[in-house]
mmCIF file of C-alpha atoms in Angstrom:
data_model
loop_
_atom_site.group_PDB
_atom_site.id
_atom_site.type_symbol
_atom_site.label_atom_id
_atom_site.label_comp_id
_atom_site.label_asym_id
_atom_site.label_seq_id
_atom_site.Cartn_x
_atom_site.Cartn_y
_atom_site.Cartn_z
ATOM 1 C CA UNK A 1 24.558 -17.080 34.630
ATOM 2 C CA UNK A 2 21.621 -14.530 35.202
ATOM 3 C CA UNK A 3 24.571 -11.645 35.685
ATOM 4 C CA UNK A 4 26.156 -12.691 32.482
ATOM 5 C CA UNK A 5 27.022 -9.709 30.067
ATOM 6 C CA UNK A 6 25.655 -11.627 26.889
ATOM 7 C CA UNK A 7 22.042 -11.918 28.489
ATOM 8 C CA UNK A 8 20.854 -8.684 26.565
ATOM 9 C CA UNK A 9 22.479 -9.764 23.375
ATOM 10 C CA UNK A 10 20.524 -13.120 23.601
ATOM 11 C CA UNK A 11 17.319 -11.447 24.645
ATOM 12 C CA UNK A 12 17.490 -8.846 21.625
ATOM 13 C CA UNK A 13 18.484 -11.836 19.196
ATOM 14 C CA UNK A 14 15.470 -14.196 20.523
ATOM 15 C CA UNK A 15 13.159 -10.873 20.038
ATOM 16 C CA UNK A 16 14.410 -10.331 16.590
ATOM 17 C CA UNK A 17 13.964 -14.102 15.843
ATOM 18 C CA UNK A 18 10.697 -14.172 17.534
ATOM 19 C CA UNK A 19 9.453 -11.373 15.145
ATOM 20 C CA UNK A 20 10.810 -12.933 11.754
ATOM 21 C CA UNK A 21 9.064 -16.088 12.883
ATOM 22 C CA UNK A 22 5.687 -14.009 13.025
ATOM 23 C CA UNK A 23 5.399 -14.886 17.094
ATOM 24 C CA UNK A 24 4.636 -11.350 17.549
ATOM 25 C CA UNK A 25 3.251 -11.647 20.975
ATOM 26 C CA UNK A 26 6.512 -13.377 22.321
ATOM 27 C CA UNK A 27 8.627 -10.878 20.124
ATOM 28 C CA UNK A 28 7.044 -7.765 22.030
ATOM 29 C CA UNK A 29 7.603 -9.513 25.457
ATOM 30 C CA UNK A 30 11.154 -10.259 24.866
ATOM 31 C CA UNK A 31 11.952 -6.712 23.425
ATOM 32 C CA UNK A 32 10.355 -5.364 26.502
ATOM 33 C CA UNK A 33 12.229 -7.570 28.859
ATOM 34 C CA UNK A 34 15.382 -6.541 26.884
ATOM 35 C CA UNK A 35 14.709 -2.744 27.296
ATOM 36 C CA UNK A 36 13.991 -2.964 30.995
ATOM 37 C CA UNK A 37 17.325 -4.861 31.430
ATOM 38 C CA UNK A 38 19.522 -2.827 29.066
ATOM 39 C CA UNK A 39 17.673 0.465 28.543
ATOM 40 C CA UNK A 40 21.183 2.294 27.209
ATOM 41 C CA UNK A 41 22.452 -1.099 25.391
ATOM 42 C CA UNK A 42 23.392 -0.173 21.550
ATOM 43 C CA UNK A 43 20.302 -1.885 20.351
ATOM 44 C CA UNK A 44 17.802 -0.254 22.619
ATOM 45 C CA UNK A 45 16.462 2.351 20.125
ATOM 46 C CA UNK A 46 15.972 -0.205 17.497
ATOM 47 C CA UNK A 47 14.350 -2.447 19.947
ATOM 48 C CA UNK A 48 12.085 0.589 21.016
ATOM 49 C CA UNK A 49 10.894 0.639 17.188
ATOM 50 C CA UNK A 50 10.860 -3.239 16.934
ATOM 51 C CA UNK A 51 8.488 -3.439 19.712
ATOM 52 C CA UNK A 52 5.983 -0.909 18.531
ATOM 53 C CA UNK A 53 6.147 -3.060 15.221
ATOM 54 C CA UNK A 54 5.444 -6.189 17.169
ATOM 55 C CA UNK A 55 2.573 -4.406 18.694
ATOM 56 C CA UNK A 56 1.068 -3.368 15.317
ATOM 57 C CA UNK A 57 1.497 -6.649 13.691
ATOM 58 C CA UNK A 58 -0.081 -8.670 16.673
ATOM 59 C CA UNK A 59 -3.074 -6.068 16.091
ATOM 60 C CA UNK A 60 -2.744 -3.854 18.964
ATOM 61 C CA UNK A 61 -2.313 -0.584 17.156
ATOM 62 C CA UNK A 62 -3.532 1.502 20.010
ATOM 63 C CA UNK A 63 -0.985 -0.028 22.355
ATOM 64 C CA UNK A 64 1.488 0.182 19.344
ATOM 65 C CA UNK A 65 0.674 4.146 18.900
ATOM 66 C CA UNK A 66 1.642 4.625 22.373
ATOM 67 C CA UNK A 67 4.535 2.762 22.412
ATOM 68 C CA UNK A 68 5.896 4.189 19.042
ATOM 69 C CA UNK A 69 5.305 7.729 20.055
ATOM 70 C CA UNK A 70 7.181 7.128 23.435
ATOM 71 C CA UNK A 71 9.998 5.544 21.504
ATOM 72 C CA UNK A 72 10.276 8.763 19.032
ATOM 73 C CA UNK A 73 10.790 10.982 21.713
ATOM 74 C CA UNK A 74 14.166 9.331 22.686
ATOM 75 C CA UNK A 75 15.544 8.572 19.336
ATOM 76 C CA UNK A 76 18.375 10.446 17.798
ATOM 77 C CA UNK A 77 19.122 8.373 14.632
ATOM 78 C CA UNK A 78 16.667 10.281 11.723
ATOM 79 C CA UNK A 79 16.358 6.912 10.149
ATOM 80 C CA UNK A 80 15.059 5.233 13.168
ATOM 81 C CA UNK A 81 13.009 8.380 13.663
ATOM 82 C CA UNK A 82 11.675 8.268 10.240
ATOM 83 C CA UNK A 83 10.954 4.508 10.740
ATOM 84 C CA UNK A 84 9.035 5.278 13.832
ATOM 85 C CA UNK A 85 6.972 7.611 12.184
ATOM 86 C CA UNK A 86 6.101 5.526 9.129
ATOM 87 C CA UNK A 87 5.018 2.646 11.633
ATOM 88 C CA UNK A 88 2.839 5.288 13.279
ATOM 89 C CA UNK A 89 1.259 6.198 10.306
ATOM 90 C CA UNK A 90 0.462 2.619 9.694
ATOM 91 C CA UNK A 91 -1.036 1.727 13.348
ATOM 92 C CA UNK A 92 -3.349 4.938 12.531
ATOM 93 C CA UNK A 93 -4.367 3.776 9.025
ATOM 94 C CA UNK A 94 -5.061 0.325 10.459
ATOM 95 C CA UNK A 95 -7.498 2.320 12.635
ATOM 96 C CA UNK A 96 -9.014 4.101 9.889
ATOM 97 C CA UNK A 97 -7.465 7.149 11.083
ATOM 98 C CA UNK A 98 -6.373 8.280 7.894
ATOM 99 C CA UNK A 99 -5.782 12.227 8.879
ATOM 100 C CA UNK A 100 -3.578 11.291 11.366
ATOM 101 C CA UNK A 101 -1.994 8.373 9.155
ATOM 102 C CA UNK A 102 -1.134 10.938 6.546
ATOM 103 C CA UNK A 103 0.352 13.580 9.178
ATOM 104 C CA UNK A 104 2.710 10.823 10.485
ATOM 105 C CA UNK A 105 3.767 9.678 6.918
ATOM 106 C CA UNK A 106 4.728 13.125 5.702
ATOM 107 C CA UNK A 107 6.639 13.730 9.244
ATOM 108 C CA UNK A 108 8.398 10.565 8.445
ATOM 109 C CA UNK A 109 9.590 11.532 4.872
ATOM 110 C CA UNK A 110 10.256 15.051 6.081
ATOM 111 C CA UNK A 111 12.709 13.481 8.915
ATOM 112 C CA UNK A 112 14.786 11.034 6.309
ATOM 113 C CA UNK A 113 13.685 11.509 2.940
ATOM 114 C CA UNK A 114 16.052 9.114 1.601
ATOM 115 C CA UNK A 115 15.374 6.395 3.914
ATOM 116 C CA UNK A 116 15.285 2.800 2.366
ATOM 117 C CA UNK A 117 11.638 2.241 2.501
ATOM 118 C CA UNK A 118 10.601 5.724 1.280
ATOM 119 C CA UNK A 119 8.965 4.156 -1.629
ATOM 120 C CA UNK A 120 6.664 2.164 0.827
ATOM 121 C CA UNK A 121 5.881 5.565 2.839
ATOM 122 C CA UNK A 122 5.102 7.361 -0.097
ATOM 123 C CA UNK A 123 2.791 4.343 -1.617
ATOM 124 C CA UNK A 124 1.396 4.210 1.978
ATOM 125 C CA UNK A 125 0.713 8.260 2.369
ATOM 126 C CA UNK A 126 -0.947 8.219 -1.074
ATOM 127 C CA UNK A 127 -3.303 5.558 0.205
ATOM 128 C CA UNK A 128 -4.154 7.463 3.051
ATOM 129 C CA UNK A 129 -5.009 10.520 0.905
ATOM 130 C CA UNK A 130 -7.075 8.358 -1.466
ATOM 131 C CA UNK A 131 -8.850 7.319 1.682
ATOM 132 C CA UNK A 132 -9.395 11.007 2.495
ATOM 133 C CA UNK A 133 -10.587 11.604 -1.148
ATOM 134 C CA UNK A 134 -7.668 13.769 -1.392
ATOM 135 C CA UNK A 135 -7.007 12.440 -5.039
ATOM 136 C CA UNK A 136 -4.525 15.375 -6.219
ATOM 137 C CA UNK A 137 -2.205 14.911 -3.375
ATOM 138 C CA UNK A 138 -2.322 10.983 -3.610
ATOM 139 C CA UNK A 139 -1.153 11.513 -7.325
ATOM 140 C CA UNK A 140 1.550 13.959 -6.050
ATOM 141 C CA UNK A 141 3.204 11.390 -3.959
ATOM 142 C CA UNK A 142 2.601 8.956 -6.591
ATOM 143 C CA UNK A 143 4.370 10.373 -9.386
ATOM 144 C CA UNK A 144 7.067 11.155 -6.604
ATOM 145 C CA UNK A 145 7.583 7.446 -6.126
ATOM 146 C CA UNK A 146 7.683 6.599 -9.579
ATOM 147 C CA UNK A 147 10.195 9.377 -10.380
ATOM 148 C CA UNK A 148 12.368 9.012 -7.288
ATOM 149 C CA UNK A 149 12.609 5.056 -7.448
ATOM 150 C CA UNK A 150 12.029 4.087 -10.788
ATOM 151 C CA UNK A 151 13.445 0.550 -9.930
ATOM 152 C CA UNK A 152 11.406 0.014 -7.202
ATOM 153 C CA UNK A 153 8.955 -3.065 -6.994
ATOM 154 C CA UNK A 154 6.003 -0.799 -5.878
ATOM 155 C CA UNK A 155 6.230 1.196 -9.571
ATOM 156 C CA UNK A 156 3.697 -1.120 -10.706
ATOM 157 C CA UNK A 157 1.176 -0.490 -8.287
ATOM 158 C CA UNK A 158 1.752 3.210 -7.940
ATOM 159 C CA UNK A 159 1.066 3.334 -11.746
ATOM 160 C CA UNK A 160 -1.996 1.724 -11.250
ATOM 161 C CA UNK A 161 -3.007 3.841 -8.437
ATOM 162 C CA UNK A 162 -2.370 6.925 -10.543
ATOM 163 C CA UNK A 163 -4.849 5.721 -13.086
ATOM 164 C CA UNK A 164 -7.344 5.233 -10.367
ATOM 165 C CA UNK A 165 -6.882 8.831 -9.007
ATOM 166 C CA UNK A 166 -7.151 9.928 -12.562
ATOM 167 C CA UNK A 167 -10.306 8.052 -12.986
ATOM 168 C CA UNK A 168 -11.873 9.746 -9.636
ATOM 169 C CA UNK A 169 -11.227 13.147 -10.846
ATOM 170 C CA UNK A 170 -12.926 12.518 -14.412
ATOM 171 C CA UNK A 171 -9.535 12.617 -16.378
ATOM 172 C CA UNK A 172 -10.027 9.617 -18.475
ATOM 173 C CA UNK A 173 -7.558 10.461 -21.030
ATOM 174 C CA UNK A 174 -5.011 10.221 -17.978
ATOM 175 C CA UNK A 175 -6.579 7.308 -16.644
ATOM 176 C CA UNK A 176 -6.000 5.763 -19.910
ATOM 177 C CA UNK A 177 -2.418 6.379 -20.359
ATOM 178 C CA UNK A 178 -1.669 4.892 -16.583
ATOM 179 C CA UNK A 179 -3.880 1.724 -16.942
ATOM 180 C CA UNK A 180 -2.420 1.227 -20.438
ATOM 181 C CA UNK A 181 1.172 1.496 -19.056
ATOM 182 C CA UNK A 182 0.281 -0.960 -16.493
ATOM 183 C CA UNK A 183 -0.849 -3.672 -18.901
ATOM 184 C CA UNK A 184 1.795 -2.755 -21.509
ATOM 185 C CA UNK A 185 4.877 -3.009 -18.556
ATOM 186 C CA UNK A 186 3.442 -5.545 -16.225
ATOM 187 C CA UNK A 187 1.058 -7.799 -18.574
ATOM 188 C CA UNK A 188 1.296 -10.741 -15.959
ATOM 189 C CA UNK A 189 1.749 -8.532 -13.154
ATOM 190 C CA UNK A 190 -0.795 -8.378 -10.027
ATOM 191 C CA UNK A 191 -2.508 -4.819 -11.245
ATOM 192 C CA UNK A 192 -2.918 -6.292 -14.929
ATOM 193 C CA UNK A 193 -6.589 -7.452 -14.741
ATOM 194 C CA UNK A 194 -7.602 -4.223 -12.626
ATOM 195 C CA UNK A 195 -5.678 -2.151 -15.033
ATOM 196 C CA UNK A 196 -7.481 -3.427 -18.117
ATOM 197 C CA UNK A 197 -10.890 -3.193 -16.167
ATOM 198 C CA UNK A 198 -10.102 0.300 -15.822
ATOM 199 C CA UNK A 199 -9.253 0.749 -19.556
ATOM 200 C CA UNK A 200 -12.654 -0.619 -20.332
ATOM 201 C CA UNK A 201 -14.399 1.908 -17.825
ATOM 202 C CA UNK A 202 -12.501 4.602 -18.758
ATOM 203 C CA UNK A 203 -13.411 4.125 -22.387
ATOM 204 C CA UNK A 204 -16.919 3.713 -21.652
ATOM 205 C CA UNK A 205 -16.850 7.199 -19.578
ATOM 206 C CA UNK A 206 -15.401 8.677 -22.814
ATOM 207 C CA UNK A 207 -18.075 7.495 -25.001
ATOM 208 C CA UNK A 208 -16.001 5.239 -26.676
ATOM 209 C CA UNK A 209 -18.131 2.155 -26.606
ATOM 210 C CA UNK A 210 -16.521 0.198 -29.038
ATOM 211 C CA UNK A 211 -13.171 0.359 -27.512
ATOM 212 C CA UNK A 212 -14.872 -0.270 -23.979
ATOM 213 C CA UNK A 213 -16.140 -3.387 -25.580
ATOM 214 C CA UNK A 214 -12.780 -4.669 -26.825
ATOM 215 C CA UNK A 215 -11.111 -3.828 -23.623
ATOM 216 C CA UNK A 216 -13.599 -5.920 -21.575
ATOM 217 C CA UNK A 217 -12.947 -8.811 -24.341
ATOM 218 C CA UNK A 218 -9.455 -8.809 -23.720
ATOM 219 C CA UNK A 219 -9.955 -8.936 -19.976
ATOM 220 C CA UNK A 220 -12.061 -11.932 -20.560
ATOM 221 C CA UNK A 221 -9.615 -13.827 -22.513
ATOM 222 C CA UNK A 222 -6.304 -12.820 -20.841
ATOM 223 C CA UNK A 223 -7.519 -12.483 -17.323
ATOM 224 C CA UNK A 224 -10.665 -15.027 -16.986
ATOM 225 C CA UNK A 225 -10.051 -16.080 -13.610
ATOM 226 C CA UNK A 226 -9.263 -12.688 -12.171
ATOM 227 C CA UNK A 227 -12.045 -11.273 -9.596
ATOM 228 C CA UNK A 228 -12.920 -8.419 -12.117
ATOM 229 C CA UNK A 229 -13.597 -10.546 -15.500
ATOM 230 C CA UNK A 230 -17.228 -11.082 -14.220
ATOM 231 C CA UNK A 231 -17.758 -7.637 -13.709
ATOM 232 C CA UNK A 232 -16.288 -6.911 -17.274
ATOM 233 C CA UNK A 233 -19.120 -8.784 -18.903
ATOM 234 C CA UNK A 234 -21.770 -6.169 -17.316
ATOM 235 C CA UNK A 235 -19.644 -3.064 -18.960
ATOM 236 C CA UNK A 236 -19.298 -5.158 -22.160
ATOM 237 C CA UNK A 237 -23.057 -5.734 -21.950
ATOM 238 C CA UNK A 238 -23.576 -1.966 -21.520
ATOM 239 C CA UNK A 239 -21.286 -0.891 -23.919
ATOM 240 C CA UNK A 240 -22.862 -3.620 -26.622
ATOM 241 C CA UNK A 241 -26.131 -2.083 -25.793
ATOM 242 C CA UNK A 242 -25.012 1.366 -26.395
ATOM 243 C CA UNK A 243 -23.328 0.152 -29.903
ATOM 244 C CA UNK A 244 -27.028 -1.536 -30.841
ATOM 245 C CA UNK A 245 -25.651 -4.846 -30.368
ATOM 246 C CA UNK A 246 -28.521 -5.976 -28.456
ATOM 247 C CA UNK A 247 -28.034 -9.823 -28.734
ATOM 248 C CA UNK A 248 -24.513 -10.006 -27.653
ATOM 249 C CA UNK A 249 -25.579 -7.262 -24.823
ATOM 250 C CA UNK A 250 -28.094 -9.891 -23.769
ATOM 251 C CA UNK A 251 -25.723 -12.779 -24.079
ATOM 252 C CA UNK A 252 -23.453 -10.801 -21.410
ATOM 253 C CA UNK A 253 -26.232 -9.888 -19.204
ATOM 254 C CA UNK A 254 -27.108 -13.268 -19.187
ATOM 255 C CA UNK A 255 -23.490 -14.642 -18.365
ATOM 256 C CA UNK A 256 -22.807 -11.868 -15.729
ATOM 257 C CA UNK A 257 -25.954 -12.991 -14.059
#
């Protein structure tokens, strides 16, 4: 039985199953055993990438980088190369090494621009640039995501992040437009409360205190249980103070405290 030709296939299927079951340590071990026993198997290239993924998901990012960089030198398929590079980017990002992460993500996109998960890579790259305070570069990649993948489930977040990038550059007219798009197109979405909060701040920064107060009132009404709702009371208090509505400002300040 130990010499059965099906053993490599069984090991690979077992490793894949363990990965899906989130048993990352066992998955990594089974991928490693599979590669030791069948280094030239048809599934070996994928197993090399999956092993790196298992290490990353297990929180062993330093080992994951080493494994994935070694794997990438042997890979021939551009799609797998791109996947490995994207994973290298994620492992660097997990270690707060955002410059290295951005470089890996860019290499992934260059290797296979039309990979199925390109939208995910663009979003991760934009986040790395944001962490590096390279807001124009972040915005460029987010705009690429929205244009290239209009049906992606990541468009909502990308649009919100475009608002954040614009706000960080004091481009408040642009941030208003992006935040409004999020609240209009995804009113029940994950980023709707944060976009509504961004609307209030953008109006405030433009000196339109009435609209700032109205935006935060909408936040308090529609998203009362969101984590940003209490912060909205603080902004509304400041806006009402600027409007001379001192009693309302005091009430909001008390509610915030």
